[in-house]
CSV table of C-alpha atoms in Angstrom, one decimal:
chain,number,residue,atom,x,y,z
A,1,UNK,CA,27.4,-4.2,37.4
A,2,UNK,CA,25.9,-7.2,35.6
A,3,UNK,CA,27.6,-8.6,32.6
A,4,UNK,CA,24.5,-7.7,30.4
A,5,UNK,CA,24.6,-4.0,31.5
A,6,UNK,CA,28.4,-3.8,30.9
A,7,UNK,CA,28.1,-4.7,27.2
A,8,UNK,CA,28.1,-1.9,24.6
A,9,UNK,CA,24.6,-0.6,23.7
A,10,UNK,CA,23.8,-1.4,20.0
A,11,UNK,CA,21.4,0.3,17.7
A,12,UNK,CA,20.3,-1.4,14.5
A,13,UNK,CA,18.6,0.5,11.8
A,14,UNK,CA,17.2,-1.3,8.7
A,15,UNK,CA,16.5,0.4,5.4
A,16,UNK,CA,13.3,-1.4,4.5
A,17,UNK,CA,13.3,0.0,1.0
A,18,UNK,CA,16.7,-1.4,0.3
A,19,UNK,CA,16.8,-4.9,1.8
A,20,UNK,CA,14.3,-7.7,1.9
A,21,UNK,CA,12.8,-9.1,5.1
A,22,UNK,CA,14.5,-12.4,4.4
A,23,UNK,CA,17.6,-10.9,5.8
A,24,UNK,CA,16.0,-9.9,9.2
A,25,UNK,CA,17.6,-12.8,11.3
A,26,UNK,CA,21.0,-12.3,9.7
A,27,UNK,CA,20.9,-8.6,10.4
A,28,UNK,CA,19.9,-9.0,14.0
A,29,UNK,CA,22.4,-11.8,14.6
A,30,UNK,CA,25.2,-9.6,13.3
A,31,UNK,CA,24.1,-6.7,15.5
A,32,UNK,CA,24.0,-8.9,18.6
A,33,UNK,CA,27.7,-9.6,18.1
A,34,UNK,CA,28.6,-6.1,19.0
A,35,UNK,CA,26.8,-5.9,22.3
A,36,UNK,CA,23.4,-5.5,23.9
A,37,UNK,CA,20.7,-4.6,21.4
A,38,UNK,CA,18.9,-1.5,22.8
A,39,UNK,CA,17.4,0.1,19.7
A,40,UNK,CA,16.0,-1.8,16.7
A,41,UNK,CA,14.2,0.2,14.0
A,42,UNK,CA,13.2,-0.4,10.4
A,43,UNK,CA,12.4,2.6,8.2
A,44,UNK,CA,10.5,2.7,5.0
A,45,UNK,CA,7.3,3.7,3.1
A,46,UNK,CA,4.0,1.9,3.6
A,47,UNK,CA,4.7,-0.8,0.9
A,48,UNK,CA,8.1,-1.6,2.4
A,49,UNK,CA,6.7,-1.7,5.9
A,50,UNK,CA,3.9,-4.1,4.8
A,51,UNK,CA,6.6,-6.4,3.3
A,52,UNK,CA,8.6,-6.3,6.5
A,53,UNK,CA,5.6,-6.5,9.0
A,54,UNK,CA,5.9,-10.2,9.8
A,55,UNK,CA,9.7,-10.1,10.3
A,56,UNK,CA,9.4,-6.9,12.4
A,57,UNK,CA,6.8,-8.5,14.7
A,58,UNK,CA,8.9,-11.8,15.0
A,59,UNK,CA,12.1,-9.9,16.0
A,60,UNK,CA,10.5,-7.1,18.0
A,61,UNK,CA,11.8,-4.3,15.7
A,62,UNK,CA,10.0,-1.0,15.7
A,63,UNK,CA,8.7,0.1,12.3
A,64,UNK,CA,9.3,3.8,11.4
A,65,UNK,CA,7.0,4.8,8.6
A,66,UNK,CA,8.2,7.3,6.0
A,67,UNK,CA,4.9,9.2,5.3
A,68,UNK,CA,3.6,9.2,1.7
A,69,UNK,CA,3.4,13.0,1.8
A,70,UNK,CA,7.2,13.0,1.5
A,71,UNK,CA,7.3,10.4,-1.2
A,72,UNK,CA,10.7,11.5,-2.5
A,73,UNK,CA,13.6,9.4,-3.7
A,74,UNK,CA,15.7,9.8,-0.5
A,75,UNK,CA,12.9,10.3,2.1
A,76,UNK,CA,13.7,7.1,4.0
A,77,UNK,CA,17.5,7.9,3.9
A,78,UNK,CA,16.7,11.2,5.5
A,79,UNK,CA,14.4,9.7,8.1
A,80,UNK,CA,17.0,7.1,9.0
A,81,UNK,CA,19.7,9.7,9.3
A,82,UNK,CA,17.7,12.1,11.4
A,83,UNK,CA,16.6,9.4,13.8
A,84,UNK,CA,20.1,8.0,14.2
A,85,UNK,CA,21.6,11.4,14.8
A,86,UNK,CA,18.9,12.3,17.3
A,87,UNK,CA,19.4,9.1,19.3
A,88,UNK,CA,23.2,9.4,19.1
A,89,UNK,CA,23.0,12.9,20.5
A,90,UNK,CA,20.8,11.6,23.4
A,91,UNK,CA,23.6,9.1,24.1
A,92,UNK,CA,21.3,6.1,23.5
A,93,UNK,CA,23.9,3.8,21.9
A,94,UNK,CA,27.6,3.1,21.6
A,95,UNK,CA,27.5,1.0,18.4
A,96,UNK,CA,25.5,1.5,15.2
A,97,UNK,CA,24.7,-1.3,12.8
A,98,UNK,CA,23.2,0.1,9.6
A,99,UNK,CA,21.5,-2.5,7.3
A,100,UNK,CA,21.4,-1.0,3.8
A,101,UNK,CA,23.2,-1.4,0.6
A,102,UNK,CA,22.8,2.3,-0.1
A,103,UNK,CA,26.0,4.4,-0.4
A,104,UNK,CA,24.3,7.6,0.8
A,105,UNK,CA,25.3,7.0,4.5
A,106,UNK,CA,29.0,8.0,4.3
A,107,UNK,CA,28.6,11.4,6.1
A,108,UNK,CA,26.4,9.8,8.8
A,109,UNK,CA,29.1,7.2,9.5
A,110,UNK,CA,31.8,9.9,9.6
A,111,UNK,CA,29.8,12.1,11.9
A,112,UNK,CA,29.1,9.2,14.3
A,113,UNK,CA,32.7,8.1,14.4
A,114,UNK,CA,33.6,11.7,15.4
A,115,UNK,CA,31.2,11.3,18.3
A,116,UNK,CA,33.0,8.1,19.3
A,117,UNK,CA,30.3,5.7,18.1
A,118,UNK,CA,31.4,2.6,16.3
A,119,UNK,CA,29.8,2.1,12.9
A,120,UNK,CA,29.2,-1.2,11.1
A,121,UNK,CA,27.2,-2.0,8.0
A,122,UNK,CA,25.3,-5.0,6.9
A,123,UNK,CA,24.6,-5.0,3.1
A,124,UNK,CA,24.1,-7.1,0.0
A,125,UNK,CA,26.9,-7.6,-2.5
A,126,UNK,CA,25.5,-4.8,-4.7
A,127,UNK,CA,26.6,-2.2,-2.1
A,128,UNK,CA,28.6,0.7,-3.3
A,129,UNK,CA,32.4,0.8,-2.5
A,130,UNK,CA,32.0,4.0,-0.6
A,131,UNK,CA,29.8,2.2,2.0
A,132,UNK,CA,32.5,-0.5,2.3
A,133,UNK,CA,35.2,2.1,2.8
A,134,UNK,CA,33.4,4.3,5.3
A,135,UNK,CA,32.2,1.8,8.0
A,136,UNK,CA,34.5,0.1,10.4
A,137,UNK,CA,33.3,-3.3,9.3
A,138,UNK,CA,31.0,-4.4,6.5
A,139,UNK,CA,29.2,-7.7,6.5
A,140,UNK,CA,27.9,-8.8,3.1
A,141,UNK,CA,24.8,-10.9,3.6
A,142,UNK,CA,25.3,-14.4,2.4
A,143,UNK,CA,29.1,-14.2,2.5
A,144,UNK,CA,31.6,-15.3,5.1
A,145,UNK,CA,33.0,-12.6,7.4
A,146,UNK,CA,36.1,-10.8,6.2
A,147,UNK,CA,38.6,-8.5,7.9
A,148,UNK,CA,37.8,-4.8,7.8
A,149,UNK,CA,39.9,-2.7,5.5
A,150,UNK,CA,40.5,1.0,6.0
A,151,UNK,CA,42.8,1.4,2.9
A,152,UNK,CA,40.3,3.8,1.3
A,153,UNK,CA,39.2,5.6,4.5
A,154,UNK,CA,41.1,8.8,3.8
A,155,UNK,CA,39.6,8.9,0.2
A,156,UNK,CA,36.1,8.2,1.6
A,157,UNK,CA,36.5,11.0,4.2
A,158,UNK,CA,37.4,13.5,1.5
């Protein structure tokens, strides 16, 4: 088997409504550290997708539009979660890199970890502590890497 095919398959999902396209390169660079990028998607409403359009084209990331008919507060979070779980259940990736500063993805990370999928987050400094405690590693954009800490994992799981 070639070295490329033996690497872990990585899925990166970007919350377009939560991060700016200025972070696209840093997010994808981080994802590439975990293996071979096989899925790259960016979810958000029409306004967010328009803002991300150039970065998505430059980095070959698939836009996933959250339709305006479901213009609810967490519609993009639901769309991200549904797509991630669907792809995980199809066995499409071994590692998830979720780019969002939103703390609503705790149960998603716990579920994927139960399936044996490694979960990593890329976020801004404003990210909620629950996100930092639930993912195996958390990379804060614009800051140097730090060691992961699972001190709060049990609390996060409960």
